[in-house]
Amino acid sequence: MELNWKLSDITVFDSIVFCCFYLSNSFVYFCTMMNQRDTICAIATGGQAGAIAVLRVSGPEAITITSKCFRPSVQTKTLANCKGGTVVFGRIMDGSEIVDEVLISVFRAPRSFTGEETIEIACHGSVYLQQRILELLLKMGARLALPGEFTQRAFLNGKMDLSQAEAVADLIGASSKASHRIAMHQMRGGFAGELTLLHDEMVKISALLELELDFSEEDVEFADRTLLLDIATRIRHKVQSLSQSFKVGNAIKNGIPVVIAGETNVGKSTLLNALLKEERALVSDIHGTTRDTVEDTITLGGIHFRFIDTAGLRNTVDVVEQMGIDRTRSKLGMAEIALAVAEITLPLEVILAKVQEIKNHSAEASVVCILNKADKLSDDDVQARVEIVKQKLDLPVVAISAKFFIGIDELESLLVKVSGAADVGENTLVVSNLRHYEALVKAGDAIDRVISGLNQGITADFIAMDIRQCQHYLGEITGTFTNHEILGYIFKNFCIGK
Amino acid sequence: MELNWKLSDITVFDSIVFCCFYLSNSFVYFCTMMNQRDTICAIATGGQAGAIAVLRVSGPEAITITSKCFRPSVQTKTLANCKGGTVVFGRIMDGSEIVDEVLISVFRAPRSFTGEETIEIACHGSVYLQQRILELLLKMGARLALPGEFTQRAFLNGKMDLSQAEAVADLIGASSKASHRIAMHQMRGGFAGELTLLHDEMVKISALLELELDFSEEDVEFADRTLLLDIATRIRHKVQSLSQSFKVGNAIKNGIPVVIAGETNVGKSTLLNALLKEERALVSDIHGTTRDTVEDTITLGGIHFRFIDTAGLRNTVDVVEQMGIDRTRSKLGMAEIALAVAEITLPLEVILAKVQEIKNHSAEASVVCILNKADKLSDDDVQARVEIVKQKLDLPVVAISAKFFIGIDELESLLVKVSGAADVGENTLVVSNLRHYEALVKAGDAIDRVISGLNQGITADFIAMDIRQCQHYLGEITGTFTNHEILGYIFKNFCIGK
C-alpha cells in the first residue's frame, strides 16, 4: 500500500520551516530546518571562574568568524585547513592585542553535536577572559545563543529526537545516580526505541483502517476487529506502564518525599539529624519544639530523598502548634514514604494505635514503622517488640536509637528498598518528564477510545481518528509531530551554552 | 673562558631532584625533574554546573588510565592510536554502565601544556557527572592533582619559567582589562626577556671578576672598574624602574584605592552613588550620616578602582563620629587618589582652605579637586571658579553635580588619566607580583653594594659576592634559582585543575 502525501501548508518561523502534510486523510505536521543562517556562540562551562573555560560557536560561519580573531601558533595550521576532530593551539587576538592563548577544537558538519560547523575554544578560565572572547565573537558576526539553542539545532538537524534533546537537559541537571541513569538511558534513545515499537503496532492498525476508508462506499471490513482489539490492548498496556513509571521517575528526578511523623518528643528531629548526619533541625526536650516543616535532602544508595520533618501529631491548644500539626497531616498526604516514629518503651497497644493513626493519614505513602529509643531496652526486648509490631501491622519495622546512631544503617537500607527506585535498572525505561507523561496520558485516552469503539463496533473513520490522535501524542514525545510552541517551551528551560 | 661546574649536592623531594653546583666559586642551585611517576587528574572548569565541563589528566599513564574507562564510538579509534591534537567521541564506562557521552582531546608529550601525555575529557556539565568521572579516573589509578600542579609540571618540564607560571594564575584571576594585560604580557615571557638582558650584563661583570679571583695571588685587575661601574649603574637603573612599577602594577591587580574626602554634607556619599550608579552608601541631609568607610569597586576604562567613602573631616564632639574622622585621615594616607570634595557655592577662600587641608593629609596620593553642587550656580560662575581653583592649587579640578549626574563622565575620564594605569601599554612590563617585587628590591640592594664597593675600591671577591647575590635574586623570579619552599608557596595559591 502506498501512502498518499500531499503538502498542504508551509509556515516559516525563526528560520524553521513548518510543513503541514495530508497523509491520506490525516494531517501530519513536520518541522524541518531549511536554513539556520546565523552562527551562534556562548560560554559552555557555566561562566564562573575556573582553570579553563570553554566557549562554543556553531553555524555555517563558525570557522570563518572564529578565524577572524584567532592566530594559530603554526601559521599554516589555520582553522579553515583543519579536518574535523582536531585541536589547534594559538592566540585569540583583538586587533594587535593578544587576548589569550587557547586550544581550539574544530568539528566539521555534520559530524558535530549540532550537526553544523562547530568550534570549541578552551581559554584560561577568568570571568573577564570568557566575557572578552565572547564579545569578540559577537563583534566578528556571531549571535549569542538562546538557552538550549545548540541542542535545539541538534534536534532540528536530525542528530537526536526530542526526547533525547530533553534528556540532555536532564543529564546536566542530574544530581544522583538514579536520576543520572534515567536521563542517560533516555538520551541514548531508550524512549525512541519503545515508541518506535508502539508506532509500528499502530501503523498496522491504521494501514488496514485507512484502506477501509478508501473503499468506504463499498462497506467492506479489511481489518479483522479481533486482531485490532488485540493490538490496541497491547498498546494500551505499554502506554499505561510507561505513564505509571512517571510516579517513580518524577520522584527520582526531584527526590523522593519522606515524611517523618509521630508524637511530639518521640525523637523525630533527632532522627532527621542522624540521617542528615548534622545538626539541622532544632532539638530540645521541650514538647513541640519543631513547629515548621524542615526540608533537607540526602542521597542514599544513589537515590535522592527529600526529608520533611514535621511538628508532632499531639492534640494541642497552642494555635501556632496546631497549624504545624495540620501541615503535618497535609504533608503526609503528599509523601511517597512515611516514617511512623514511636517510642519503643511505650505499652505495645499504645505503639500499635499511634502507628496505625499515622498509617491512616498517609494515603498512598509506603509506611515504615520506626521504634525509637531502643537503647532504653535490652536487645531481646527490642527484638520481641519489633516482631510483634511487624506481625500486627504488616509493615516494615526497624528499631533504632536516633540519639546513639543505633539502627540508622538498617533504616537507610530499608528506605532505599521501600523507595522502589533501586529497582530501576540501567536499561529500564522510566518516564521522568512531565511533558512526556502528559502526552502518554492523552495517548492512553485516545487508545481507550479506540478499544471502546472497537468493542461497540463503530465505524472505521472514528476509530481511525482516535488512532491518529494516539499517534500524534506519542509523536509529540520524540518530536515527529511538533510545533513552534512546544519547541520554545522545551528549550527555554535549558541553560545557555547547551 | 670556560666555566667550571662542579656538582656538590643532590636532594630529592617529591620526585623533584634539587642539584647544587659550584659554578667557579659561587653556589648555583638547579632544580630539575627526574621522574614524575604518577598521573594526576582534576576538574579544570571550576566544578560548578554548566552545559559542559572539562576534566584534565596528565602524566605518563594519562592515556592508559583514561582508556580503561573509555569506549570510543568508532572501535578502532582508541586513545592509544590517536595522534596528539585529535578529538575522539565516545562513552565513559563504569564497567558495563554508560556514565556519559564525551569528547576526549589527546595531547602527546612533550606537545602539551604540562609537557606530559595529557587527556582532556569534555563531559556533560552536571556536578554529579563531573564527580563521577573524577572518581572513575582515581579508581583507574590517577591521583587527584594538587593546586597548580599542572602548571608546576609545565614549569618543571621546561614549558615555561616561574614568572610565566605565576602569570597563569594572574591571568585566571584577572578581572579588568589592565590586570589582564599585565598578566598576559608576563605569561608571554616579558619578564624573562628583561631579566635575560640584565643577566647578560651581569655575566659580563662577573666573568671579568671571576678571572681576577682565579689569579688573586697576582693582584691584577682584569676588569676595568669604570666599565664595571657603568654596567652596574645601568643594571641598578633597570632593577629600580622594574621595582618602582610595582606600585602601579599592584594597584592595577588589586584595584586602585580612591578616597573621597571632604566636609560632612558636601555630597561625598551622593558622589559615590553617582560613580557606582546605585544606592550603595546611606545618603541623608543630616551632617555626619556616613560614619564608617564603605568600600566598593568599579571598572572605568578597563581599570579597577576601589572607592572608599569616608566620614567627613569636620571637627566634632561626637566620639563615634570622631573615630570615623580619624579613620578618614588614615585612609587618606593609603590612597593612590584622593578626591577632595568641596561645595562650589562656598566663598572661594573657604574652598581653597578646605581642599588644601585634604591635600596636606593625602601623603603621596594624587589629589583631584571636585567642586560639587554645580547645579546651584550658572555655567559661567562654575567655569570661573574652576579656573581660579585650578590656578591657585595646581590640581586637576572638575565641577559636578553628584545629585543630577552632571560632570560625572568628565570625572571618570580624569580618574583613568590620573591613575596612570592607562599608560600601561600592551608591551609595558609592569611588576604586579609581591614575590617578584621583593626579589627586585633585594637585587637592587645587592647591586647598590656592588656600586658602593666599586666606588670605594674594595677587592674583587667582595664585589663578586654581591653580584652573585644579585644574580640569585633575579634568578628567583624566573625560577633559574629556586627551592622547594618557593615552589610550594607559589603553587599552593593556584586553583586545583590548573
Tab-separated table of N, CA and C in Angstrom, chain A residues 41 55 65-66 68-70 91-95 97-100 121 129-142, chain B residues 180:
chain	number	residue	atom	x	y	z
A	41	CYS	N	26.951	31.624	19.417
A	41	CYS	CA	28.062	31.359	20.315
A	41	CYS	C	27.623	31.538	21.752
A	55	LEU	N	34.223	28.019	25.259
A	55	LEU	CA	33.179	28.714	24.506
A	55	LEU	C	32.873	27.879	23.280
A	65	ILE	N	34.159	33.020	11.342
A	65	ILE	CA	34.073	34.034	12.403
A	65	ILE	C	35.217	33.862	13.406
A	66	THR	N	35.440	32.636	13.832
A	66	THR	CA	36.495	32.413	14.829
A	66	THR	C	37.864	32.742	14.247
A	68	LYS	N	38.669	35.007	12.344
A	68	LYS	CA	38.920	36.452	12.334
A	68	LYS	C	39.626	36.930	13.596
A	69	CYS	N	39.494	36.194	14.689
A	69	CYS	CA	40.148	36.633	15.924
A	69	CYS	C	41.093	35.560	16.460
A	70	PHE	N	41.563	34.679	15.573
A	70	PHE	CA	42.457	33.608	16.012
A	70	PHE	C	43.708	33.565	15.149
A	91	ARG	N	46.495	31.898	19.441
A	91	ARG	CA	46.141	33.060	20.252
A	91	ARG	C	44.847	33.698	19.774
A	92	ILE	N	44.042	34.106	20.726
A	92	ILE	CA	42.878	34.940	20.405
A	92	ILE	C	43.376	36.382	20.357
A	93	MET	N	43.124	37.052	19.233
A	93	MET	CA	43.626	38.410	19.033
A	93	MET	C	42.461	39.399	18.952
A	94	ASP	N	42.658	40.553	19.627
A	94	ASP	CA	41.731	41.667	19.440
A	94	ASP	C	42.544	42.718	18.706
A	95	GLY	N	42.476	42.712	17.379
A	95	GLY	CA	43.380	43.546	16.599
A	95	GLY	C	44.795	43.052	16.826
A	97	GLU	N	46.244	43.180	19.833
A	97	GLU	CA	46.397	42.774	21.230
A	97	GLU	C	46.133	41.284	21.407
A	98	ILE	N	47.032	40.628	22.146
A	98	ILE	CA	46.827	39.215	22.451
A	98	ILE	C	45.856	39.117	23.628
A	99	VAL	N	44.721	38.477	23.420
A	99	VAL	CA	43.729	38.347	24.482
A	99	VAL	C	44.010	37.094	25.307
A	100	ASP	N	44.323	35.989	24.642
A	100	ASP	CA	44.599	34.756	25.391
A	100	ASP	C	45.268	33.737	24.491
A	121	ILE	N	36.331	26.666	21.930
A	121	ILE	CA	37.524	27.402	22.338
A	121	ILE	C	37.768	27.149	23.816
A	129	LEU	N	38.123	37.020	30.932
A	129	LEU	CA	38.557	36.483	29.636
A	129	LEU	C	37.394	35.843	28.872
A	130	GLN	N	36.574	35.084	29.593
A	130	GLN	CA	35.434	34.437	28.946
A	130	GLN	C	34.542	35.484	28.285
A	131	GLN	N	34.257	36.543	29.057
A	131	GLN	CA	33.397	37.610	28.539
A	131	GLN	C	34.063	38.310	27.352
A	132	ARG	N	35.347	38.556	27.488
A	132	ARG	CA	36.098	39.279	26.457
A	132	ARG	C	36.068	38.492	25.136
A	133	ILE	N	36.293	37.182	25.215
A	133	ILE	CA	36.307	36.370	23.991
A	133	ILE	C	34.896	36.272	23.421
A	134	LEU	N	33.908	36.153	24.307
A	134	LEU	CA	32.520	36.129	23.844
A	134	LEU	C	32.183	37.413	23.089
A	135	GLU	N	32.594	38.547	23.652
A	135	GLU	CA	32.344	39.837	22.994
A	135	GLU	C	33.013	39.896	21.629
A	136	LEU	N	34.243	39.375	21.565
A	136	LEU	CA	34.976	39.355	20.292
A	136	LEU	C	34.211	38.552	19.237
A	137	LEU	N	33.707	37.391	19.652
A	137	LEU	CA	32.975	36.533	18.711
A	137	LEU	C	31.719	37.249	18.225
A	138	LEU	N	31.057	37.962	19.135
A	138	LEU	CA	29.864	38.711	18.751
A	138	LEU	C	30.244	39.810	17.757
A	139	LYS	N	31.366	40.472	18.048
A	139	LYS	CA	31.833	41.548	17.165
A	139	LYS	C	32.140	41.002	15.776
A	140	MET	N	32.653	39.789	15.704
A	140	MET	CA	33.031	39.194	14.429
A	140	MET	C	31.824	38.643	13.663
A	141	GLY	N	30.647	38.687	14.267
A	141	GLY	CA	29.461	38.324	13.496
A	141	GLY	C	28.646	37.174	14.046
A	142	ALA	N	29.065	36.597	15.175
A	142	ALA	CA	28.235	35.542	15.766
A	142	ALA	C	27.115	36.189	16.577
B	180	HIS	N	44.513	42.105	33.219
B	180	HIS	CA	44.651	41.064	32.201
B	180	HIS	C	45.868	41.316	31.329
